[in-house]
MMTF fields as JSON, N, C-alpha, C and O atoms, coordinates in Angstrom:
{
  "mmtfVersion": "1.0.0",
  "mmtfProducer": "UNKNOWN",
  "numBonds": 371,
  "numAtoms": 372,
  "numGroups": 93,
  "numChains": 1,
  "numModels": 1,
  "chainsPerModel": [1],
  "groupsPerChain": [93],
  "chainIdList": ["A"],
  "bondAtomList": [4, 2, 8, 6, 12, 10, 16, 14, 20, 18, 24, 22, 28, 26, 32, 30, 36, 34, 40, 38, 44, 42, 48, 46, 52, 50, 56, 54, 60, 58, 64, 62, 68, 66, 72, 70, 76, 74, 80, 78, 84, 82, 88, 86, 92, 90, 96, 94, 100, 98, 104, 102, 108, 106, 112, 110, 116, 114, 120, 118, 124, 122, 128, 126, 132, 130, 136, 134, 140, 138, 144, 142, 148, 146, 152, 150, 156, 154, 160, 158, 164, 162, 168, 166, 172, 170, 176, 174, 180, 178, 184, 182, 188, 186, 192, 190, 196, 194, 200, 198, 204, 202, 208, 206, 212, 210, 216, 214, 220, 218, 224, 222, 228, 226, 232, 230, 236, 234, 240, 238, 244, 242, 248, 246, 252, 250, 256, 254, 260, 258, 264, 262, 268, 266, 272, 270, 276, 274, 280, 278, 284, 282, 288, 286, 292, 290, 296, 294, 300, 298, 304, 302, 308, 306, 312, 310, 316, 314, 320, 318, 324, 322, 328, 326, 332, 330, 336, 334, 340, 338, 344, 342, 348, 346, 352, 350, 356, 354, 360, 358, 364, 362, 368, 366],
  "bondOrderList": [1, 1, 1, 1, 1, 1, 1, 1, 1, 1, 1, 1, 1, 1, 1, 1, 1, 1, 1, 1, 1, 1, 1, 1, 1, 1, 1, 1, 1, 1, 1, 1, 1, 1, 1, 1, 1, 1, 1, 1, 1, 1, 1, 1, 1, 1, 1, 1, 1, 1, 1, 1, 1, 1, 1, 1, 1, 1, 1, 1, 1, 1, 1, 1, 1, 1, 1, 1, 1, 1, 1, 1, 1, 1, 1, 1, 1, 1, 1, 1, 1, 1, 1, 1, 1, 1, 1, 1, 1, 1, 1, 1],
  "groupList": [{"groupName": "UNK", "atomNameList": ["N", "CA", "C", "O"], "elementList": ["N", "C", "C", "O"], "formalChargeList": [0, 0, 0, 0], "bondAtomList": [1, 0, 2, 1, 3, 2], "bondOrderList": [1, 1, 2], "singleLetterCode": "X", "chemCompType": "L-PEPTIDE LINKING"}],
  "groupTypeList": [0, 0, 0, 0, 0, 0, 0, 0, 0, 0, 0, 0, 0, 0, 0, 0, 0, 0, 0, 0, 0, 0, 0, 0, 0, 0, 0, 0, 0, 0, 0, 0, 0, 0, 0, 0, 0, 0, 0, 0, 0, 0, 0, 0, 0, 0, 0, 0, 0, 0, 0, 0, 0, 0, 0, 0, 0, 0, 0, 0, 0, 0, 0, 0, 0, 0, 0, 0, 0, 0, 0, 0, 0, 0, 0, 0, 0, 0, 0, 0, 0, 0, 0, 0, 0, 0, 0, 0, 0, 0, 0, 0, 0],
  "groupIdList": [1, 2, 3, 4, 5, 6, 7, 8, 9, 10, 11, 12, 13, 14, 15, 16, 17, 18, 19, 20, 21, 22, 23, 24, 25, 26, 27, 28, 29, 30, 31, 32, 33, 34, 35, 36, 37, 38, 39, 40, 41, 42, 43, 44, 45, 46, 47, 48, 49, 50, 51, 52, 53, 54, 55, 56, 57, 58, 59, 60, 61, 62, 63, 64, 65, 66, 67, 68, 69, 70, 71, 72, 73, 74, 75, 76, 77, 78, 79, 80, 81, 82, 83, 84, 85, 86, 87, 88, 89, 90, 91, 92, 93],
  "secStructList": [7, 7, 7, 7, 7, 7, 3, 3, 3, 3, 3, 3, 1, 1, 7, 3, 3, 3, 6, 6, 5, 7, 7, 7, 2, 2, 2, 2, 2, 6, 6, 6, 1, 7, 3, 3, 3, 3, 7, 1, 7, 3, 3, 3, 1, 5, 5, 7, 5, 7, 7, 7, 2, 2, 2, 2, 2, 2, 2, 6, 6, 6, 7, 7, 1, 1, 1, 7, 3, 3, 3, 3, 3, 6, 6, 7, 7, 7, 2, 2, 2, 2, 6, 1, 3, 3, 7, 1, 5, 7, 7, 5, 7],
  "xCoordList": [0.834, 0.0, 0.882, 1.558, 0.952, 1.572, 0.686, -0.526, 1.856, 1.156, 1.203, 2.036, 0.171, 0.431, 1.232, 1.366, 2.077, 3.165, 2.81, 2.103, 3.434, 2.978, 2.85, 3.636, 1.728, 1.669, 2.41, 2.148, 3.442, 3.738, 3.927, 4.055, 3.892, 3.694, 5.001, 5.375, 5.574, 7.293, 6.808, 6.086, 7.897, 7.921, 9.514, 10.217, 9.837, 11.273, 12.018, 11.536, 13.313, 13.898, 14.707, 14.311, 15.82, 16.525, 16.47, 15.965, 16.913, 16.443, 16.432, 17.168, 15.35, 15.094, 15.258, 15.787, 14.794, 14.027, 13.351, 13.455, 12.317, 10.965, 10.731, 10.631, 10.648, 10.088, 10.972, 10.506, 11.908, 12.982, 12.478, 12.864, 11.75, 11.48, 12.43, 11.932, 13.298, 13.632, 12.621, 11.932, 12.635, 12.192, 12.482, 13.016, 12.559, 13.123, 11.594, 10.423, 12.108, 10.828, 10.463, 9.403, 11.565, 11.186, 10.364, 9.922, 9.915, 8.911, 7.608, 6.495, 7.675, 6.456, 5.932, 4.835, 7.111, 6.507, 5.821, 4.713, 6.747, 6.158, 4.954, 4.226, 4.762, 3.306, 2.432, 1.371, 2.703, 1.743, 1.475, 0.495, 2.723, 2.783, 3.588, 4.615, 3.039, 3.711, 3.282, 2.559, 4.048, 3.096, 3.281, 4.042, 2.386, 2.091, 2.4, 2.004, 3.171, 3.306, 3.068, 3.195, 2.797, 3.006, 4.767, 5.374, 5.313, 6.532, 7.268, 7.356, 7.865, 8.685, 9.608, 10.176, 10.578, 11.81, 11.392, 10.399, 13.214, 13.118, 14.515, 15.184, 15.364, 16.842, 16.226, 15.285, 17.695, 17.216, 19.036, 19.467, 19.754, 20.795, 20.382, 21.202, 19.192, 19.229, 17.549, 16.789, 17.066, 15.777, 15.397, 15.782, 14.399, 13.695, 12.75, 12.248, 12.216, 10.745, 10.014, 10.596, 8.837, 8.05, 6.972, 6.152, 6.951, 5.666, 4.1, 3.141, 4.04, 2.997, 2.224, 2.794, 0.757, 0.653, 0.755, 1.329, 0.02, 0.259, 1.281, 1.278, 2.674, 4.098, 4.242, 4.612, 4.058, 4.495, 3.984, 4.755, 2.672, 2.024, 2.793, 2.976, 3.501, 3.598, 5.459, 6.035, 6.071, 7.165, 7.311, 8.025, 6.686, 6.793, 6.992, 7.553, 6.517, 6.575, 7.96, 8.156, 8.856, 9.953, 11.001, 12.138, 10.929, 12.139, 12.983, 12.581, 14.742, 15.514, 15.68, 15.386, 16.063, 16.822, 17.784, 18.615, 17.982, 18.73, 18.515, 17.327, 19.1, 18.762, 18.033, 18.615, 16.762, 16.073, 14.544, 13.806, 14.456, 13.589, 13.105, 13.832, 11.217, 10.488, 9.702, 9.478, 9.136, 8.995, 7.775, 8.067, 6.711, 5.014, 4.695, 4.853, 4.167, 4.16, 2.758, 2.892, 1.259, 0.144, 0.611, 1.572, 0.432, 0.165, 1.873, 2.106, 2.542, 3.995, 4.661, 4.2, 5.811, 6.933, 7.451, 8.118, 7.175, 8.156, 9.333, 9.624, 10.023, 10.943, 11.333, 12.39, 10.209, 10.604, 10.103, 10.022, 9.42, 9.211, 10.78, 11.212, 11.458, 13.02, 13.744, 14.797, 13.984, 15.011, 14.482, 15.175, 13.759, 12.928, 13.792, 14.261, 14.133, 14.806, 16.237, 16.728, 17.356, 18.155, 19.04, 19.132, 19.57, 19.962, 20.866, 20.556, 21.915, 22.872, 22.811, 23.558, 21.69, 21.332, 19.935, 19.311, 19.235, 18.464, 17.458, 17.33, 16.799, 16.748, 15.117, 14.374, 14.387, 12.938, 12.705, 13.459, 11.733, 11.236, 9.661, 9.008],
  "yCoordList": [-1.172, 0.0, 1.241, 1.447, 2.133, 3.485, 4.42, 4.63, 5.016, 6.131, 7.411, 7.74, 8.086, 9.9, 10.578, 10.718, 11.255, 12.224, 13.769, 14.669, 13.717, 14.792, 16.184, 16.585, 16.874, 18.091, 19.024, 18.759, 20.249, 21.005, 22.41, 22.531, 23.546, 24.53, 25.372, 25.509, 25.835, 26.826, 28.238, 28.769, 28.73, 30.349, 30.298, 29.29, 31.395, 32.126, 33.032, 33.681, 32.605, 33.551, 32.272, 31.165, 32.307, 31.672, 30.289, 29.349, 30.292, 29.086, 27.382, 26.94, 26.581, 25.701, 24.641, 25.101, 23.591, 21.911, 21.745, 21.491, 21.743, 21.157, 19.981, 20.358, 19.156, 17.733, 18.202, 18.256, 18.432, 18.745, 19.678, 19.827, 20.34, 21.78, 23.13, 23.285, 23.963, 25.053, 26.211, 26.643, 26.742, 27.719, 28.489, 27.986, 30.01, 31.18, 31.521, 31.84, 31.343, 31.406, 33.28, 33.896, 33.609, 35.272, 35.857, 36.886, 35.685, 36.654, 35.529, 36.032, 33.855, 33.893, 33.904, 33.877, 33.951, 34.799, 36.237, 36.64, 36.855, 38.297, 38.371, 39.36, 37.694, 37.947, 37.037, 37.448, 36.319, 34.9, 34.315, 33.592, 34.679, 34.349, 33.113, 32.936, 32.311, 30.459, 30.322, 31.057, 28.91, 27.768, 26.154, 25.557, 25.783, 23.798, 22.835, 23.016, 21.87, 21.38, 19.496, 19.206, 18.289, 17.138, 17.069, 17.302, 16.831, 16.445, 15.182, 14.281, 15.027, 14.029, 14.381, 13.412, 15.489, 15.653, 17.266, 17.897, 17.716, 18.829, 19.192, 18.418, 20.292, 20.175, 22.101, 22.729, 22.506, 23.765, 23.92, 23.064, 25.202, 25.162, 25.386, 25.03, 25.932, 26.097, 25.971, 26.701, 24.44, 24.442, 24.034, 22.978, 25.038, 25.139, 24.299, 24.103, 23.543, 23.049, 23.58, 23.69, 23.928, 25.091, 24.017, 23.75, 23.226, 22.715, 23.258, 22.493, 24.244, 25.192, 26.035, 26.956, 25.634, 26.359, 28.054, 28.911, 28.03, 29.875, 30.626, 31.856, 29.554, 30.438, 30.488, 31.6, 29.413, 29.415, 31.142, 32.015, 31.196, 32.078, 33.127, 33.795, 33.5, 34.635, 34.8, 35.87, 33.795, 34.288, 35.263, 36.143, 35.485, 36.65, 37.991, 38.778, 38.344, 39.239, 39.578, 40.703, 38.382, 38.282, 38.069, 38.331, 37.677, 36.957, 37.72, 38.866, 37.534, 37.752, 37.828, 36.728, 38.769, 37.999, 37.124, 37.755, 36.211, 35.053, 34.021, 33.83, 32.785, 31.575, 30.623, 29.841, 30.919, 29.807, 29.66, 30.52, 28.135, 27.902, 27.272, 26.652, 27.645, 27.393, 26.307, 26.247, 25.268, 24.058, 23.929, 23.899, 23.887, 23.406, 22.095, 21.797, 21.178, 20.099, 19.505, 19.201, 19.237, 18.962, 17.757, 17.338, 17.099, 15.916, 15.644, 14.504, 16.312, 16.42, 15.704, 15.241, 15.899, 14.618, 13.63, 13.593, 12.782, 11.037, 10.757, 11.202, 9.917, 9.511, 9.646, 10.085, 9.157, 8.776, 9.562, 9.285, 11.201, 11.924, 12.702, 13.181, 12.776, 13.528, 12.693, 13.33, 11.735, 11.805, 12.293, 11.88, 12.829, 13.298, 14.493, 14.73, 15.336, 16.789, 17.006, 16.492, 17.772, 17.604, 18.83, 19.615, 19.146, 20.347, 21.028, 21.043, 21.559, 22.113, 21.901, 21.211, 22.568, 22.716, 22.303, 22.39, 21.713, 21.258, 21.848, 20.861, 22.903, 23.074, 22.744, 22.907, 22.404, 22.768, 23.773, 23.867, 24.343, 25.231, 24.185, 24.645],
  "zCoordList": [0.0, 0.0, 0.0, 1.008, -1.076, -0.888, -0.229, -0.278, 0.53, 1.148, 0.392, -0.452, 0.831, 0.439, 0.967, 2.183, -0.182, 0.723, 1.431, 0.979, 2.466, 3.347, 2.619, 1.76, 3.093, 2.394, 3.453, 4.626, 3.184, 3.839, 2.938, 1.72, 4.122, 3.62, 3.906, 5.071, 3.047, 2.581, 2.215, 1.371, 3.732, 3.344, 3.449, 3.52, 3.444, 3.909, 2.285, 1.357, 2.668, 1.556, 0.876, 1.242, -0.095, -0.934, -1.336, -0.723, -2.177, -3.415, -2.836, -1.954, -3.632, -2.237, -4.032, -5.045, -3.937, -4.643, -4.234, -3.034, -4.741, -3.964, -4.805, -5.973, -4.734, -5.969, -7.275, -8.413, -7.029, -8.332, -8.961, -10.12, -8.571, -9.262, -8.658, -7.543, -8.773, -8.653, -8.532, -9.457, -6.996, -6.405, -5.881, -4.892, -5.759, -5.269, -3.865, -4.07, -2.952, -1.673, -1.436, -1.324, -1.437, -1.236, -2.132, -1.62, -3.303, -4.014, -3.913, -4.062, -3.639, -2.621, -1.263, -0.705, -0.974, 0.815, 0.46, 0.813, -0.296, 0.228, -0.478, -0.381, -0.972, -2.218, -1.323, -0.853, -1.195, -0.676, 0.226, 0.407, 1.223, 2.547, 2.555, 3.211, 1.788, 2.198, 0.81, 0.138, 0.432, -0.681, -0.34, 0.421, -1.121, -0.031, -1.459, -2.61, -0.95, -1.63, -1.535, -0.345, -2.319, -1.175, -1.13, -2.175, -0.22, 0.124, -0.266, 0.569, -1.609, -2.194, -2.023, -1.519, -2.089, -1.488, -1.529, -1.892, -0.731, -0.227, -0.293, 0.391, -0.998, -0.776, -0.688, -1.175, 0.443, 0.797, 1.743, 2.514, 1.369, 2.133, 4.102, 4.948, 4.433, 5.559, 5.519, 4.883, 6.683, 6.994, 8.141, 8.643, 8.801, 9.913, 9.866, 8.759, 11.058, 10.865, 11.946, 13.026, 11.84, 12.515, 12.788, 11.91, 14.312, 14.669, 14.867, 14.977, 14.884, 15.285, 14.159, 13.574, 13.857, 12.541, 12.571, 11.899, 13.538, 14.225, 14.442, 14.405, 14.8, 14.625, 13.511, 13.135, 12.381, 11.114, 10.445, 10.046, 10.501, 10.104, 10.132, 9.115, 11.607, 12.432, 11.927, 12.124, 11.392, 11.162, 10.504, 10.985, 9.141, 8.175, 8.529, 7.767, 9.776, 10.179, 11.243, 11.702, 11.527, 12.144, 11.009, 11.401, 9.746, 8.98, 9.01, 9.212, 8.818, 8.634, 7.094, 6.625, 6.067, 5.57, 5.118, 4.465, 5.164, 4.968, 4.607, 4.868, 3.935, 3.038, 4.3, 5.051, 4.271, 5.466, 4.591, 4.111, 4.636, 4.031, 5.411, 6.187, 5.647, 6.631, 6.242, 5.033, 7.079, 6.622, 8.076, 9.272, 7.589, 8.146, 7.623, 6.439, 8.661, 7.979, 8.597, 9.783, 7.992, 8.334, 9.068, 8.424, 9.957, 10.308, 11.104, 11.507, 11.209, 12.091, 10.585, 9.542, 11.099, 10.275, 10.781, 11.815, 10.089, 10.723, 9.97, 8.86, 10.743, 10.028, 8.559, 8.107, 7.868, 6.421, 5.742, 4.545, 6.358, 6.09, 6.132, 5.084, 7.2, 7.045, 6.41, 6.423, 5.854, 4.734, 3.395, 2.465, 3.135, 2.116, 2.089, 0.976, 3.072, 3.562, 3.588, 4.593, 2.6, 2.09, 2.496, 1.552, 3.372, 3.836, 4.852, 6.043, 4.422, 5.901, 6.819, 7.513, 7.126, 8.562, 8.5, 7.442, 9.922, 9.853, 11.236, 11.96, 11.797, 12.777, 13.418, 12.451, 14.474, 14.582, 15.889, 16.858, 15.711, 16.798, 17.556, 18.492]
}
C-alpha cells in the first residue's frame, strides 16, 4: 500500500528543490505568505521546521533575511518523512 506524501507549507527567503522543481521562496513569501506542496523531497541550504501552525504564520513578520527555508508540515513529520529533507542545517522550533 503506498502512502500519500505529506503536504507542507514553505515560506522564507533563498532558493530551495521542492520535488525537483527550482524555487526562489522570497517573491512567494512576500506575495503569498507560504506555498504547499506534497513532500517528495526537499533540498534547501538552511531548513527550519516550525511545529505550530500559528508560529508558522507569524514568522513573516519576524524573517531575517537570509537563506532559510520554513517548513510546516500537516500531520507532524516522521521519520521517512526527514530523509525526504536535504539540507545544511536542519533546525525545529
Amino acid at each position: 500500500m503506498q502512502n500519500n506524501p505529506k503536504i507542507v507549507l514553505l515560506n522564507g527567503y533563498g532558493p530551495i528543490s521542492i520535488n525537483n522543481e527550482l524555487l526562489e521562496l522570497y517573491p512567494v513569501t512576500t506575495s503569498h505568505g507560504a506555498i504547499g506542496f506534497p513532500l517528495k523531497s526537499l533540498r534547501a541550504e538552511n531548513v527550519t521546521i516550525v511545529t505550530n501552525l500559528i508560529n508558522f504564520w507569524s514568522l513573516t513578520k519576524k524573517m531575517k533575511p537570509e537563506n532559510m527555508c520554513y517548513l510546516y508540515a500537516y500531520g507532524g513529520l516522521e521519520d521517512e518523512d526527514m530523509e525526504k529533507i536535504k539540507a545544511t542545517s536542519i533546525k525545529s522550533t
